[in-house]
Each structure stands twice: as structure tokens, then as C-alpha cells.
Amino acid sequence: MTAAPREFLDYVDAHKDAFVQRLSDAIAIPSVSGDASYRKHVHEMGHFVQRELNALGVDTKLIPLGPQELDGQTVELPPVVIGRLGDDKSKKTVLVYAHYDVQPALLSDGWTHDPFVLTHDKATDRLYGRGTSDDKGPLLAWINVLEAHKKLGIELPVNMRFCFEGMEESGSEGLDDFINAESKPGKYFDGVDCVCISDNYWLNDVTPCLTYGLRGISYFKVNIQGPAKDLHSGLFGNCVHEPMTDLFHLFSKLVTPHGKILIPGINELVAPLTAEERARYERIDYSIQDINESVGASIALSSDKAEVLMGKMRYPSLSIHGIEGAFSAAGAKTVIPAKISGKFSIRLVPDMTPENVDGLVIKYLEAEFAKLGSKNKMTVENLHGGKPYVADPNHWNFVAAAKATEASASFYGPWT
Amino acid sequence: MTAAPREFLDYVDAHKDAFVQRLSDAIAIPSVSGDASYRKHVHEMGHFVQRELNALGVDTKLIPLGPQELDGQTVELPPVVIGRLGDDKSKKTVLVYAHYDVQPALLSDGWTHDPFVLTHDKATDRLYGRGTSDDKGPLLAWINVLEAHKKLGIELPVNMRFCFEGMEESGSEGLDDFINAESKPGKYFDGVDCVCISDNYWLNDVTPCLTYGLRGISYFKVNIQGPAKDLHSGLFGNCVHEPMTDLFHLFSKLVTPHGKILIPGINELVAPLTAEERARYERIDYSIQDINESVGASIALSSDKAEVLMGKMRYPSLSIHGIEGAFSAAGAKTVIPAKISGKFSIRLVPDMTPENVDGLVIKYLEAEFAKLGSKNKMTVENLHGGKPYVADPNHWNFVAAAKATEASASFYGPWT
């Protein structure tokens, strides 16, 4: 195993407090992208990131993405912070992605302290604050790495490009177009050999992970219209076809309580499992206890670790999310809801795509609804779709990342 | 047919404007019982009713019902306005019930004018305002009747008692205890021969109705607890048992899309239909078109009028109302809800009671949930229950009411 240079690791230890202070400064900027009233702080955070990169000799630019309609007003999208360091033709060029915006966080959500004040919990020796792990910590880790190399005079083994956005928690609005435009020959991302996305999960809190795939999605809204307005169950129960009854019958046909999708043709789209893949899942440092702990209940679908992991990552899933238009408050309202929209989505894996899935789903819903014999009207909308992504974990990019992770883990891990 | 006296009907015609003004004054008092900020207006309305009764020689009292916790504050329950007129031992004594509170109403709910300003729509020649039909109009009709008798010097053929409450739209809080206490020998309601409840519906807008029964209710909340917190479907879909999947399977076993209750033993509790009853439903002035018009869609469960009416009135029903704890907003959230509560209720008819129904329902839910093989936890709560009520439509009280209704209908109807 190649270890990280001793002097590098010593630098990290010696500057721990400064690194924590840098994170603390970043957490103090409430860069919530989903709320117009916080938008100025998202821009402020973009400037913060640019200053940190500039201080380390990175050639940066703030790329404006134009206006956005949010909360009834027109606001400026936060800029993409791009950066460039090194242009040695004999080296590989690595593009690093991370995001500097965060999800909303309020004390009233259940935080035990101000979420925008980085707080050290002595009992667990952990740092808490909105964005600490998602995604300011991982972003600043790159700044720390660059600083250590620069201060120690260690040459970077690769050329680097940076792409830090401020809209990840709000659909990455504007990013796709920018990336597509800049990926053309002669443009900013031309010549990039591989990408490192610094915004991912571990499976437990012991063993680092490299993510090489992401399930896609097809999200469906199933509208059932019955009466013209909500009815009182005392006056109209057992007198007309009720949309809620139809919806419960219909959605009970989607997936079994054990997670098996019942829509014909869906499971046949899944790429066959190879022996190598199966073996890879067997080797993952994970247990049924890990899954039960991470969800806070002993509700894993299987007692076979590899099966659970494959269910989570390698196979599709179908989840029912809720109903719009029905009674959803506390208490005991005796309403027959008139027009409801059931929502569910399917997580897609290769070789599923929104295109080859959606038709099967809609055809099945229509056929099953017809079997109910209801006089209510059903329509299906597709709210959004995204293709699955999977890379080859044997690609040199992942092999290099695995080596680097092991090298640092041998000094700092396990992270218990 | 016994017609109402000509002079009585002439009085009504001559005083139409004054009667409309009285209704307008009542509508102007926003006596919304379900909102603490309106509570003073409910009390104001109670005093209004008392003044109107006093002016016609009724001996009245305002009965306080004590304090109530509402919207986080302690407010005084609106009083029951009771009244007494006549004590002739040779006459029957009729107790009249109505209520003077209303449901909330805001312009933003879709009203085309201020709901607390009585408004005459010239196109339809109808009066609109919150409480016009439910229930200030019917309450004031009794005041108008008393006024006509008094001014014309016509002797009332019965002794009268009045019981007007201000909490009907909010569960009639406090009324039960008062009625039970005052129904004992020597108390206020002692000696009442029959009751007229002036708070009912017509089946269409052509033919008046006399209501001689009301279905009861058992309302159930079915809690399914899965993970300790909401999960992301991308990370956990097809990995754990999902409460929403369980709930859709479970509730699909409750009732068919055609309204047939599937819980064993429930339908067997229903009193057998007699030939006389069936014939009565056949005679009701009603059509499938009436039901479709009243709900605004052609969704009647049957094309047989008597079947539809009996489904609505004479047989039980099961309606699914909604889910608490699931995603219910607009948009496409990819949540796996952790803890959800499905709500449904059963409308009860003789000989069903909450007592003989609830055990069957809970036993069935537990058995069906067990069949799902889910590791999630299910619990069932009964949120409230009420017995069904049915009177004999051949009782002299209904026969008299039918004659009176026909007599006035012959002058004023049909109400198209």
C-alpha cells in the first residue's frame, strides 16, 4: 500500500485547528439555496470559496447562471465557481465537483444548537453544523489538501479543475447547460481525464466508500377524479365510487410488501447480475445490523447482507410517497376526497431508462384501473425522470481513488 | 290535505322583507364555533337568538356550558339558549332543536362575496351567506312562525320548548351532559312528547324531506411505524419494509371499488330489509340523475334508484379519508415516510354499534397485516364512535310533520 507522505500527514495534524476554523467560517454562512430570503448568503458563500481557492494559486472564475423565479420573486442564481491549477501535459487532469449550498435548517427542526454555528460535541468528539458533511466539509477538504501541498512545496501529481456549484440542494438549476457548453473541444472541461465527485455517503461510519453509480428515477402522479367537490361520508358513503378506494386498490398492485415490483416487464429490463458483481457485494464491509441501525428499526427486507445491498443499489425499487388532495391533518375528518393524486416513484438501474419504463407503468396503471370497474376518471402524469448512472469500479480512476482512500485510512481510520 | 290558514300564509308573504332582514342580521354575526378568535361572535349570536325569542313572549334562559381549550387558549363555551312557550296539559309538547353557530368561511375559500353579508343572487333568486341554510335560516323560520301566530292572535296548537346550541359545527361540546341532566323527571325536558330537529337536508332541491334516521360512525386510525425517521427512496428503496406499501395493501382489503365492505361479520350485523322499507325507498322522489347532479359527476354505484338511496341511508359504508404523516403537498418529494396513520371510518346502521363493530374491524386489520409479512409495527386506534339512530316514520310525530310539510308545499312548492 502506498502511504501518504509523512510530512503531509504531519501538516494535517499540526493545522487541525485552522482547518476546523475554516469549516466554522463556512458553516456560519447560511447558504440555503431553496429559500429566496437566504440567496444573498449563497452568493456570499460562492465568494468565500473563490477567495480560498485564489489564496492557493488557483486560477478561478465565477460563472453567472442567470435569473431564477423563487418564492414569487426573481433572484440571481448563485454562480458556479470554477478553477484551474496546473497544465502539465504529462499529467492526468482531475475535475473535482462539490457544492457550497445547504438544505434549510432551523432550531425548530430539532437542532440542539444554532445549526449555523459549528459546534463540537465533546461526548462523541464530533462536529455539528448545517453543511458540515453535506457538502462544505468535503469541499474544504480539497482546499486543505491544496494548502498542505503548497506550504510544503510538494508537487501535485495531477492537473486540477474545480467545479463548485451553489444550487445542488435545489435541483442544480443551470448547471447542466453550463457543463454541456463547457465540455466541447477547446472549452473549460476539455481535456479532463476523470471526475471526482466529493458529495457522497458511506454505508456505515467505519469504512470509507467510493460511489460508482446512482439509481435513476421515474416519478408518477396518478390523478383520480370522482365527484366535483369533497363529499361528506355520512351523506354519500356507499352511494358513489370513491377515488380513495380506487387509489388504494390500484396502488396495492404496484409492489409487494417485500419490495417486488409487480408491473410486468419492469424487472426484465434489469441487466443480469454477474458473478463478479455478486462477489463485490459479498465483500462490502456491511451487515444487517448496519442497515437496521441506519434506519433505526429492524426492518431489513432480507437477512442476506448482499441481497439487502443489491436491493438498495443494484436493483430497482418502487416507493409510494403520499397522496395530494386527501385528508392529511391530525384528527378525524369524515371527508370523501373528490380529487386526489397518488404519488410513487421507481428507482431505475441499468438497463432501465425513463423512456423504456414509463410506457410499461402507464399501460399497467390503465389496465388495472379498468379492472376496478370504477366510474371515476384516472390520469397519469410523469413528474420527472432521470437515467441511472453506473461506472466501472475497475477503471483506473476508481483504482487510484481506492488506493488513496486506503492510504489515508491506514493513518486516520477506522472512523469510529 | 289540511292547508295552513290563509291569513297565516298572507302574513308570511306580507312580511317577507322583514324576515329576510332578520336573516341578514343573523348572517352578519360571524358565529364560527371552531376558531377561538371568533368565539365572542358565537356568544353574540346566542344573545341575538335569546332577544328574538324574548320579544315573542318565550321564557328563555342562557345555559353556560363551562370553559373549553381551543387554539391554545381557554375560552367560554357558547351557551345553550333554552326556551319555553305554553304549558297547556291538553296539548302535546314539541321540543325544537337548531344551532346558531356556523362553519368557517373566507372569501379565499371561493366565495364570490363576503360570506357574512347576506346576498341576493338575482339570476337564481337565491339568498347566499354563511349559515343561510345551515342553520340560521331554519332556526329563524321558527321565530317567524311564532311571530305570525302572535301578531295574528292564532293559538299555537302545541306547547313548545326550544334548545338552540352554539357548538354543533364543533362536536356539540357540552350538549350531551346538559341534555342528559335536564331529561330527568322534573327537569327542563321532562314532559316533551316529541322533538323536531331543524337541521337537515333535502335529497334534491324540489321535494322537502323528513329525516327519520342518521347513520352512526366508527372512525379508525391505523398507525404503521417503520424506520425511526423518514428515509430517502434513492438510498433505502427496496432495502427495508415501507409503511406506505403495507398501508396500501392493508386498506385495499377493506372495501371493494363498488362499496362492498370486506370485513367479515360486518354486513351480517345489518337489520334485514323489509318489504315495506324497500317500497318506501322506491316511492322517494329521487333519480340517478339527482345523485349525479348533487355530486357533480356520473359516478353513482348503481343504476337502481332504490339501491343508491339504500346505500346512502340504509346500509353501512366504509370510506378512506386520508393519510397523516405521508407526503401530501404538491410536487415530487422522494420520501419513504417513516410513520404514517391511515384513516377510515364505517357508517353504522341498525343493528350495528361501535361496540359490536370495533372488535371485528381490529381483529381483521391485525389478521390482514400479519399476512403481509411486514416487519413494521401496526397499531389501531378508534378515534370516535357514534350509534346509528332510526325512528319509525309512521310515528305520529312524523305523520304530523309530513302533513304540515305537504300543507305548506301546496302553497309554496315546488322549490325549483
mmCIF file of N, CA and C in Angstrom, chain B residues 33 63 67 85 113 165-166 179 204 252 281 311:
data_model
loop_
_atom_site.group_PDB
_atom_site.id
_atom_site.type_symbol
_atom_site.label_atom_id
_atom_site.label_comp_id
_atom_site.label_asym_id
_atom_site.label_seq_id
_atom_site.Cartn_x
_atom_site.Cartn_y
_atom_site.Cartn_z
ATOM 1 N N SER B 33 -67.822 28.560 15.392
ATOM 2 C CA SER B 33 -67.536 27.936 16.694
ATOM 3 C C SER B 33 -66.166 27.272 16.759
ATOM 4 N N ILE B 63 -77.894 28.947 29.085
ATOM 5 C CA ILE B 63 -77.252 27.975 29.970
ATOM 6 C C ILE B 63 -75.749 27.921 29.663
ATOM 7 N N PRO B 67 -65.887 26.139 30.515
ATOM 8 C CA PRO B 67 -64.739 26.537 29.687
ATOM 9 C C PRO B 67 -64.339 25.450 28.687
ATOM 10 N N LEU B 85 -92.632 27.891 25.866
ATOM 11 C CA LEU B 85 -93.807 28.685 25.488
ATOM 12 C C LEU B 85 -95.038 27.786 25.579
ATOM 13 N N HIS B 113 -68.615 36.651 -2.697
ATOM 14 C CA HIS B 113 -68.878 37.892 -1.937
ATOM 15 C C HIS B 113 -68.562 37.589 -0.482
ATOM 16 N N GLU B 165 -78.299 25.439 20.230
ATOM 17 C CA GLU B 165 -76.907 25.401 20.712
ATOM 18 C C GLU B 165 -75.965 26.167 19.783
ATOM 19 N N GLY B 166 -74.750 26.412 20.277
ATOM 20 C CA GLY B 166 -73.765 27.182 19.520
ATOM 21 C C GLY B 166 -72.479 26.420 19.256
ATOM 22 N N ILE B 179 -78.202 17.827 28.187
ATOM 23 C CA ILE B 179 -79.462 17.154 27.821
ATOM 24 C C ILE B 179 -79.759 15.998 28.773
ATOM 25 N N ASN B 204 -83.057 16.429 -3.003
ATOM 26 C CA ASN B 204 -82.853 17.248 -4.203
ATOM 27 C C ASN B 204 -83.353 18.651 -3.841
ATOM 28 N N SER B 252 -56.535 -1.853 0.905
ATOM 29 C CA SER B 252 -57.198 -2.402 -0.285
ATOM 30 C C SER B 252 -58.074 -3.595 0.083
ATOM 31 N N TYR B 281 -88.412 3.258 -0.191
ATOM 32 C CA TYR B 281 -87.312 3.817 -0.994
ATOM 33 C C TYR B 281 -87.717 3.953 -2.462
ATOM 34 N N GLY B 311 -78.025 2.499 -0.214
ATOM 35 C CA GLY B 311 -76.585 2.556 0.032
ATOM 36 C C GLY B 311 -76.218 3.797 0.824
#
